[in-house]
Tab-separated table of C-alpha atoms in Angstrom:
chain	number	residue	atom	x	y	z
A	1	MET	CA	-5.984	18.724	20.192
A	2	THR	CA	-5.703	19.757	16.529
A	3	VAL	CA	-9.043	19.857	14.664
A	4	HIS	CA	-9.442	20.113	10.916
A	5	LYS	CA	-12.523	21.002	8.842
A	6	LEU	CA	-13.951	18.475	6.431
A	7	THR	CA	-16.374	19.678	3.760
A	8	ILE	CA	-18.441	17.089	1.878
A	9	GLU	CA	-19.701	17.847	-1.592
A	10	PRO	CA	-22.235	17.953	-3.096
A	11	SER	CA	-24.241	18.072	0.119
A	12	ASP	CA	-21.990	20.929	1.450
A	13	ASP	CA	-21.947	19.362	4.981
A	14	ALA	CA	-19.067	20.623	7.078
A	15	ILE	CA	-17.772	18.699	10.185
A	16	GLU	CA	-14.769	18.798	12.477
A	17	VAL	CA	-12.219	15.956	12.298
A	18	ALA	CA	-9.701	15.390	15.079
A	19	GLU	CA	-6.016	14.721	14.449
A	20	GLY	CA	-5.656	11.004	13.505
A	21	GLN	CA	-9.374	10.482	13.073
A	22	THR	CA	-10.406	8.812	9.799
A	23	ILE	CA	-12.747	10.484	7.387
A	24	LEU	CA	-15.191	7.568	7.681
A	25	ASP	CA	-15.201	7.699	11.541
A	26	ALA	CA	-15.726	11.429	11.612
A	27	CYS	CA	-18.624	11.264	9.176
A	28	LEU	CA	-20.418	8.442	10.944
A	29	ARG	CA	-20.044	10.173	14.320
A	30	ALA	CA	-21.681	13.212	12.689
A	31	GLY	CA	-24.542	11.135	11.420
A	32	ILE	CA	-23.376	11.255	7.763
A	33	TYR	CA	-23.446	7.900	6.131
A	34	LEU	CA	-20.694	7.054	3.641
A	35	PRO	CA	-20.861	3.731	1.783
A	36	HIS	CA	-18.353	1.240	3.355
A	37	ALA	CA	-17.923	-2.356	4.183
A	38	CYS	CA	-14.743	-3.866	5.585
A	39	GLY	CA	-13.636	-0.681	7.497
A	40	HIS	CA	-9.945	-1.723	7.231
A	41	GLY	CA	-8.773	-0.412	3.813
A	42	LEU	CA	-9.317	-3.686	2.018
A	43	CYS	CA	-12.436	-3.674	-0.050
A	44	GLY	CA	-12.548	-0.207	-1.670
A	45	THR	CA	-16.281	0.358	-0.957
A	46	CYS	CA	-15.541	3.757	0.754
A	47	LYS	CA	-13.421	5.106	-2.171
A	48	THR	CA	-13.767	8.953	-2.125
A	49	GLN	CA	-12.460	11.832	-4.224
A	50	VAL	CA	-10.397	14.595	-2.573
A	51	LEU	CA	-11.155	17.925	-4.259
A	52	ASP	CA	-8.912	20.156	-2.095
A	53	GLY	CA	-6.484	19.704	0.765
A	54	GLU	CA	-4.063	17.030	1.793
A	55	ILE	CA	-4.547	13.703	3.452
A	56	GLU	CA	-2.649	10.647	4.811
A	57	HIS	CA	-3.672	7.371	3.091
A	58	GLY	CA	-2.960	5.271	6.213
A	59	GLU	CA	-3.122	1.513	5.732
A	60	ALA	CA	-5.073	1.472	2.488
A	61	SER	CA	-4.418	-1.732	0.500
A	62	SER	CA	-2.667	-1.249	-2.804
A	63	PHE	CA	-5.324	-3.664	-4.262
A	64	ALA	CA	-8.260	-1.563	-2.992
A	65	LEU	CA	-6.650	1.736	-3.967
A	66	MET	CA	-4.309	1.589	-6.977
A	67	ASP	CA	-1.345	3.901	-7.362
A	68	PHE	CA	-2.960	5.700	-10.275
A	69	GLU	CA	-6.064	6.314	-8.158
A	70	ARG	CA	-3.948	7.857	-5.419
A	71	GLU	CA	-2.370	10.169	-8.056
A	72	GLU	CA	-5.901	11.160	-9.205
A	73	GLY	CA	-6.794	12.221	-5.606
A	74	MET	CA	-8.757	9.179	-4.595
A	75	VAL	CA	-8.688	7.910	-0.937
A	76	LEU	CA	-10.250	5.291	1.208
A	77	ALA	CA	-12.354	7.018	3.768
A	78	CYS	CA	-11.786	4.217	6.396
A	79	THR	CA	-8.109	4.755	6.536
A	80	ALA	CA	-7.526	8.389	5.354
A	81	THR	CA	-6.773	11.097	7.863
A	82	LEU	CA	-6.476	14.841	7.383
A	83	LYS	CA	-3.233	16.999	7.266
A	84	GLY	CA	-5.375	20.159	7.181
A	85	ASP	CA	-8.784	21.432	5.976
A	86	VAL	CA	-10.030	19.041	3.202
A	87	THR	CA	-12.924	18.944	0.775
A	88	ILE	CA	-14.132	15.599	-0.603
A	89	GLU	CA	-16.808	14.532	-3.090
A	90	ALA	CA	-18.669	11.598	-1.601
A	91	ASP	CA	-21.380	9.213	-2.877
A	92	VAL	CA	-23.849	10.109	-0.071
A	93	GLU	CA	-26.982	8.211	-0.940
A	94	GLU	CA	-30.188	9.876	0.340
A	95	ASP	CA	-32.677	7.310	1.690
A	96	PRO	CA	-36.112	8.519	2.947
A	97	ASP	CA	-36.373	5.646	5.444
A	98	ALA	CA	-32.827	6.025	6.814
A	99	ARG	CA	-32.627	8.254	9.958
A	100	LYS	CA	-29.550	10.392	10.658
A	101	ILE	CA	-28.180	8.781	13.807
A	102	PRO	CA	-24.630	9.560	14.943
A	103	VAL	CA	-22.349	6.668	15.798
A	104	ARG	CA	-21.398	6.786	19.468
A	105	ASP	CA	-19.327	4.957	22.128
A	106	PHE	CA	-21.157	2.731	24.649
A	107	LYS	CA	-20.330	0.454	27.556
A	108	GLY	CA	-22.513	-2.482	28.532
A	109	GLU	CA	-22.584	-5.150	31.308
A	110	VAL	CA	-23.203	-8.713	30.404
A	111	ILE	CA	-26.437	-9.689	32.193
A	112	ALA	CA	-27.350	-12.824	30.277
A	113	LEU	CA	-25.349	-15.560	28.456
A	114	ASP	CA	-27.425	-18.386	26.963
A	115	ASP	CA	-26.401	-21.317	24.769
A	116	VAL	CA	-29.202	-21.411	22.208
A	117	THR	CA	-27.565	-24.115	20.194
A	118	HIS	CA	-24.280	-26.135	20.368
A	119	ASP	CA	-22.429	-23.212	18.726
A	120	VAL	CA	-24.636	-20.143	19.137
A	121	LYS	CA	-24.644	-17.995	22.318
A	122	ASN	CA	-27.190	-15.261	23.083
A	123	VAL	CA	-25.440	-12.375	24.711
A	124	ARG	CA	-27.527	-9.612	26.505
A	125	LEU	CA	-25.872	-6.316	27.598
A	126	ALA	CA	-27.344	-3.749	29.902
A	127	LEU	CA	-26.126	-0.269	28.808
A	128	GLN	CA	-24.181	1.768	31.327
A	129	GLY	CA	-25.226	5.358	30.891
A	130	ASP	CA	-27.232	6.645	27.895
A	131	ALA	CA	-29.636	4.441	25.897
A	132	ILE	CA	-28.848	3.540	22.350
A	133	ASP	CA	-30.853	4.949	19.396
A	134	PHE	CA	-30.852	2.699	16.358
A	135	GLN	CA	-32.980	1.439	13.509
A	136	ALA	CA	-33.941	-2.237	13.439
A	137	GLY	CA	-31.461	-4.111	11.253
A	138	GLN	CA	-28.369	-2.145	12.277
A	139	TYR	CA	-25.305	-3.563	14.013
A	140	ILE	CA	-22.582	-2.665	16.570
A	141	ASN	CA	-18.820	-2.932	16.519
A	142	LEU	CA	-17.852	-4.849	19.664
A	143	PHE	CA	-14.484	-4.594	21.463
A	144	LEU	CA	-13.182	-7.545	23.486
A	145	PRO	CA	-10.299	-7.671	26.045
A	146	GLY	CA	-6.990	-8.704	24.389
A	147	ILE	CA	-8.510	-8.915	20.899
A	148	GLU	CA	-7.198	-6.538	18.274
A	149	GLY	CA	-9.774	-4.330	16.575
A	150	SER	CA	-13.516	-4.733	16.783
A	151	ARG	CA	-16.066	-7.321	15.577
A	152	ALA	CA	-19.405	-6.526	13.918
A	153	PHE	CA	-22.548	-8.198	15.414
A	154	SER	CA	-26.216	-7.455	14.387
A	155	ILE	CA	-28.551	-6.191	17.040
A	156	ALA	CA	-31.211	-8.918	17.609
A	157	SER	CA	-33.298	-6.866	20.014
A	158	PRO	CA	-35.836	-4.168	18.849
A	159	PRO	CA	-35.185	-0.422	19.116
A	160	SER	CA	-37.867	-0.075	21.819
A	161	ASP	CA	-35.549	-1.949	24.180
A	162	ASN	CA	-32.985	0.819	23.969
A	163	THR	CA	-31.281	0.276	27.348
A	164	HIS	CA	-30.155	-3.222	26.256
A	165	VAL	CA	-28.430	-4.819	23.299
A	166	GLU	CA	-28.915	-8.450	22.433
A	167	LEU	CA	-26.529	-10.312	20.220
A	168	GLN	CA	-26.622	-13.895	18.812
A	169	ILE	CA	-23.101	-15.031	18.156
A	170	ARG	CA	-21.970	-18.226	16.464
A	171	ARG	CA	-18.634	-19.709	17.315
A	172	VAL	CA	-16.281	-19.331	14.296
A	173	PRO	CA	-13.770	-22.275	14.313
A	174	GLY	CA	-10.343	-20.640	15.127
A	175	GLY	CA	-12.000	-17.247	15.714
A	176	ALA	CA	-10.301	-15.355	18.518
A	177	ALA	CA	-13.291	-13.038	19.191
A	178	THR	CA	-16.009	-15.681	19.072
A	179	GLY	CA	-13.817	-18.112	20.965
A	180	TYR	CA	-13.467	-15.471	23.772
A	181	ILE	CA	-17.199	-14.915	23.839
A	182	HIS	CA	-18.053	-18.598	24.077
A	183	ASP	CA	-15.221	-19.730	26.420
A	184	ARG	CA	-14.269	-16.736	28.585
A	185	LEU	CA	-17.049	-14.083	28.717
A	186	LYS	CA	-19.057	-14.255	31.941
A	187	ILE	CA	-21.997	-12.475	33.680
A	188	GLY	CA	-20.942	-9.116	35.038
A	189	ASP	CA	-18.183	-8.455	32.415
A	190	ARG	CA	-18.227	-4.962	30.878
A	191	LEU	CA	-17.676	-4.432	27.210
A	192	SER	CA	-17.261	-1.432	24.963
A	193	PHE	CA	-18.858	-0.993	21.506
A	194	THR	CA	-19.694	1.638	18.965
A	195	GLY	CA	-22.981	2.032	17.154
A	196	PRO	CA	-25.353	2.073	15.505
A	197	GLN	CA	-23.677	0.957	12.267
A	198	GLY	CA	-24.962	0.032	8.759
A	199	ARG	CA	-27.802	0.756	6.292
A	200	PHE	CA	-29.662	-2.581	6.591
A	201	LEU	CA	-33.056	-1.336	7.632
A	202	VAL	CA	-36.744	-1.640	6.722
A	203	ARG	CA	-37.916	0.608	4.084
A	204	LYS	CA	-41.253	1.271	5.811
A	205	SER	CA	-42.344	3.815	3.191
A	206	ARG	CA	-42.577	1.284	0.410
A	207	GLY	CA	-45.591	-0.783	1.507
A	208	GLY	CA	-46.341	-4.252	0.163
A	209	PRO	CA	-45.294	-7.630	1.472
A	210	LEU	CA	-41.896	-7.942	3.329
A	211	LEU	CA	-39.903	-11.143	2.863
A	212	PHE	CA	-37.010	-11.867	5.275
A	213	LEU	CA	-34.617	-14.583	4.191
A	214	ALA	CA	-32.018	-15.563	6.727
A	215	GLY	CA	-29.285	-18.202	7.191
A	216	GLY	CA	-27.913	-19.136	10.637
A	217	THR	CA	-27.352	-16.237	12.894
A	218	GLY	CA	-28.251	-14.010	10.009
A	219	VAL	CA	-31.757	-14.214	11.607
A	220	SER	CA	-30.640	-11.640	14.214
A	221	SER	CA	-31.377	-8.564	12.063
A	222	PRO	CA	-34.711	-9.861	10.815
A	223	ARG	CA	-35.677	-10.631	14.411
A	224	SER	CA	-35.143	-7.046	15.364
A	225	MET	CA	-37.020	-5.753	12.226
A	226	ILE	CA	-39.974	-8.095	12.646
A	227	LEU	CA	-40.373	-7.227	16.400
A	228	ASP	CA	-40.178	-3.540	15.611
A	229	LEU	CA	-42.868	-3.820	12.843
A	230	LEU	CA	-45.214	-5.856	14.919
A	231	GLU	CA	-44.876	-3.425	17.810
A	232	GLU	CA	-45.755	-0.581	15.559
A	233	GLY	CA	-48.924	-2.373	14.367
A	234	CYS	CA	-47.681	-3.178	10.868
A	235	GLU	CA	-50.481	-4.878	8.849
A	236	GLN	CA	-48.419	-5.788	5.787
A	237	ARG	CA	-47.717	-9.438	5.159
A	238	LEU	CA	-44.446	-10.445	6.854
A	239	VAL	CA	-42.647	-13.644	5.923
A	240	LEU	CA	-39.605	-15.024	7.603
A	241	VAL	CA	-37.706	-18.069	6.150
A	242	HIS	CA	-34.889	-19.162	8.408
A	243	GLY	CA	-32.423	-21.765	7.089
A	244	VAL	CA	-30.046	-23.909	9.056
A	245	ARG	CA	-28.503	-27.331	8.556
A	246	THR	CA	-30.246	-29.506	11.177
A	247	GLN	CA	-32.715	-29.254	14.060
A	248	ALA	CA	-29.683	-28.993	16.353
A	249	ASP	CA	-28.785	-25.685	14.669
A	250	LEU	CA	-32.373	-24.201	14.838
A	251	TYR	CA	-33.144	-21.685	17.520
A	252	GLY	CA	-35.795	-19.120	18.272
A	253	ARG	CA	-38.455	-21.412	16.703
A	254	GLU	CA	-40.878	-21.324	19.698
A	255	ALA	CA	-40.823	-17.539	19.970
A	256	PHE	CA	-41.360	-17.026	16.195
A	257	GLU	CA	-44.123	-19.570	16.128
A	258	GLU	CA	-45.795	-17.695	19.125
A	259	LEU	CA	-45.521	-14.451	17.169
A	260	ALA	CA	-47.216	-16.085	14.182
A	261	ARG	CA	-50.096	-17.161	16.449
A	262	GLN	CA	-50.489	-13.641	17.805
A	263	HIS	CA	-50.218	-11.854	14.477
A	264	ARG	CA	-52.121	-13.195	11.466
A	265	ASN	CA	-49.899	-11.168	9.052
A	266	PHE	CA	-46.664	-12.847	10.211
A	267	HIS	CA	-45.618	-16.217	8.677
A	268	TYR	CA	-42.537	-18.108	9.891
A	269	THR	CA	-40.897	-21.051	8.103
A	270	PRO	CA	-37.838	-22.830	9.266
A	271	VAL	CA	-36.080	-24.931	6.606
A	272	LEU	CA	-33.402	-27.592	7.142
A	273	SER	CA	-30.826	-28.462	4.507
A	274	GLN	CA	-29.019	-31.438	6.146
A	275	GLU	CA	-31.567	-33.035	8.428
A	276	PRO	CA	-31.489	-36.843	8.407
A	277	ASP	CA	-34.397	-38.399	6.457
A	278	ASP	CA	-35.428	-40.574	9.396
A	279	SER	CA	-35.479	-37.762	12.048
A	280	GLY	CA	-39.184	-37.233	12.034
A	281	TRP	CA	-38.841	-33.588	10.994
A	282	ALA	CA	-42.105	-32.701	9.203
A	283	GLY	CA	-41.207	-29.181	8.260
A	284	GLU	CA	-39.502	-27.685	5.146
A	285	ARG	CA	-36.346	-29.242	3.793
A	286	GLY	CA	-33.824	-27.826	1.362
A	287	PHE	CA	-32.466	-24.297	1.182
A	288	VAL	CA	-33.916	-20.892	2.034
A	289	HIS	CA	-34.426	-19.790	-1.567
A	290	ASP	CA	-36.265	-23.099	-2.408
A	291	ALA	CA	-38.579	-22.656	0.489
A	292	ALA	CA	-39.250	-18.953	-0.454
A	293	LYS	CA	-40.017	-20.025	-3.996
A	294	ARG	CA	-42.621	-22.580	-2.837
A	295	ILE	CA	-44.236	-20.051	-0.377
A	296	PHE	CA	-44.633	-17.345	-3.050
A	297	GLY	CA	-45.304	-19.655	-5.931
A	298	GLY	CA	-42.163	-18.406	-7.665
A	299	VAL	CA	-43.502	-14.878	-8.076
A	300	PHE	CA	-42.167	-12.161	-5.766
A	301	GLU	CA	-43.283	-9.056	-7.673
A	302	GLY	CA	-44.563	-6.274	-5.375
A	303	ALA	CA	-42.556	-7.470	-2.349
A	304	THR	CA	-39.442	-6.107	-0.712
A	305	ALA	CA	-36.852	-8.601	0.335
A	306	TYR	CA	-34.242	-8.444	3.114
A	307	LEU	CA	-31.484	-11.006	2.963
A	308	CYS	CA	-29.034	-11.796	5.720
A	309	GLY	CA	-26.643	-14.725	5.932
A	310	PRO	CA	-23.619	-16.307	4.336
A	311	PRO	CA	-22.655	-15.157	0.771
A	312	PRO	CA	-23.694	-18.493	-1.022
A	313	MET	CA	-27.210	-18.275	0.560
A	314	ILE	CA	-27.485	-14.608	-0.479
A	315	GLU	CA	-26.382	-15.234	-4.022
A	316	ALA	CA	-28.829	-18.143	-4.409
A	317	CYS	CA	-31.646	-16.039	-2.985
A	318	ILE	CA	-30.936	-13.106	-5.307
A	319	ALA	CA	-31.040	-15.464	-8.395
A	320	THR	CA	-34.397	-16.868	-7.271
A	321	LEU	CA	-35.898	-13.499	-6.494
A	322	MET	CA	-34.809	-12.117	-9.841
A	323	GLN	CA	-36.260	-15.119	-11.638
A	324	GLY	CA	-39.492	-14.324	-9.753
A	325	ARG	CA	-39.576	-10.713	-11.034
A	326	LEU	CA	-37.994	-8.956	-8.080
A	327	PHE	CA	-35.082	-6.779	-8.945
A	328	GLU	CA	-32.228	-4.822	-7.378
A	329	LYS	CA	-34.193	-1.824	-5.991
A	330	HIS	CA	-36.468	-4.263	-4.081
A	331	ILE	CA	-33.604	-6.448	-2.542
A	332	PHE	CA	-31.499	-5.451	0.417
A	333	THR	CA	-28.712	-7.537	1.882
A	334	GLU	CA	-26.489	-7.595	4.963
A	335	ARG	CA	-23.175	-9.373	4.846
A	336	PHE	CA	-20.048	-8.874	6.918
A	337	PHE	CA	-16.626	-8.963	5.161
A	338	THR	CA	-13.546	-10.947	6.066
A	339	ALA	CA	-10.087	-9.927	4.624
A	340	LYS	CA	-10.513	-12.816	2.074
A	341	ASP	CA	-13.946	-11.573	1.029
A	342	CYS	CA	-12.652	-8.053	0.518
A	343	VAL	CA	-9.909	-8.927	-1.900
A	344	GLU	CA	-12.156	-11.088	-4.074
A	345	LYS	CA	-13.686	-9.588	-7.174
A	346	PRO	CA	-17.471	-9.224	-7.157
A	347	LYS	CA	-19.145	-11.787	-9.252
A	348	SER	CA	-21.566	-9.430	-10.975
A	349	PRO	CA	-21.451	-5.740	-11.514
A	350	VAL	CA	-25.213	-5.689	-11.405
A	351	PHE	CA	-25.291	-6.118	-7.643
A	352	ARG	CA	-22.369	-3.786	-6.629
A	353	ARG	CA	-24.782	-2.024	-4.212
A	354	LEU	CA	-25.708	-5.322	-2.657
């Protein structure tokens, strides 16, 4: 098998890249994180400058990588492969809280399938072979039989449970992958996945209160993060606000309430946006950002916020947090991209990182 050398400036890292392997895949498997999002040449997040050597662009979208950018030596790391030894200049962001964990291939056996709501299934995989090393908040790319490509799902279990991976998966109407999981997946099936992926992780070195704002199955990552922090004996104030439409969409409530009883520094608030007025629900109503504003009295200064959920929820939360004196360096988000999301222009250049 032909192997080429990839040198990454300005860090001067040098790694081996197999014939046909993308720059992004090679870097992630070497534990070198390059900014990326869609992974399919559509969004342009992984745009990188080639300083020396020749590459193949692959299936890079002409919208994500313009012709003039190609002429200037720019590539998309998620689709570009090497023709020989290559040197690139990459925006490798150093983060004191991010561990250097190489992405690896895993196989897992389905040992539990639970319907936690009418459209959310909890899937538990027992790993076959080595345990997985990851940071709470990261995700995996899951492969399903007969489904092209992979799908990204957040890990809901804590890093301490490293021989299992737990996923909370909502059925997407018309979605081939989630339809397979809800209708055809069964106990004993074996699935392949790669991981860990992503840079959504707790910045433990910062100190101060931690605010987790989640919508729907976006609570998966915060669940892993909170369990990890409490296991380590974290004494900082931890606040989780989980928003869904109705009580029928709410899950994990009993477990979070039990954690709140056991740990005085953990506070849990479920909030319903479309619950009927006559249902008897005595908890919070409205949206996640409204509940967070009431809990903190509209002032978030000194906290670090972790947002995970659909784009409209994230955008509303960002606006509320900024009004309450919390700004970009204190806000971290996790969102997964569809092809439609990737071709749309960002609404504000201020939050390109988010």
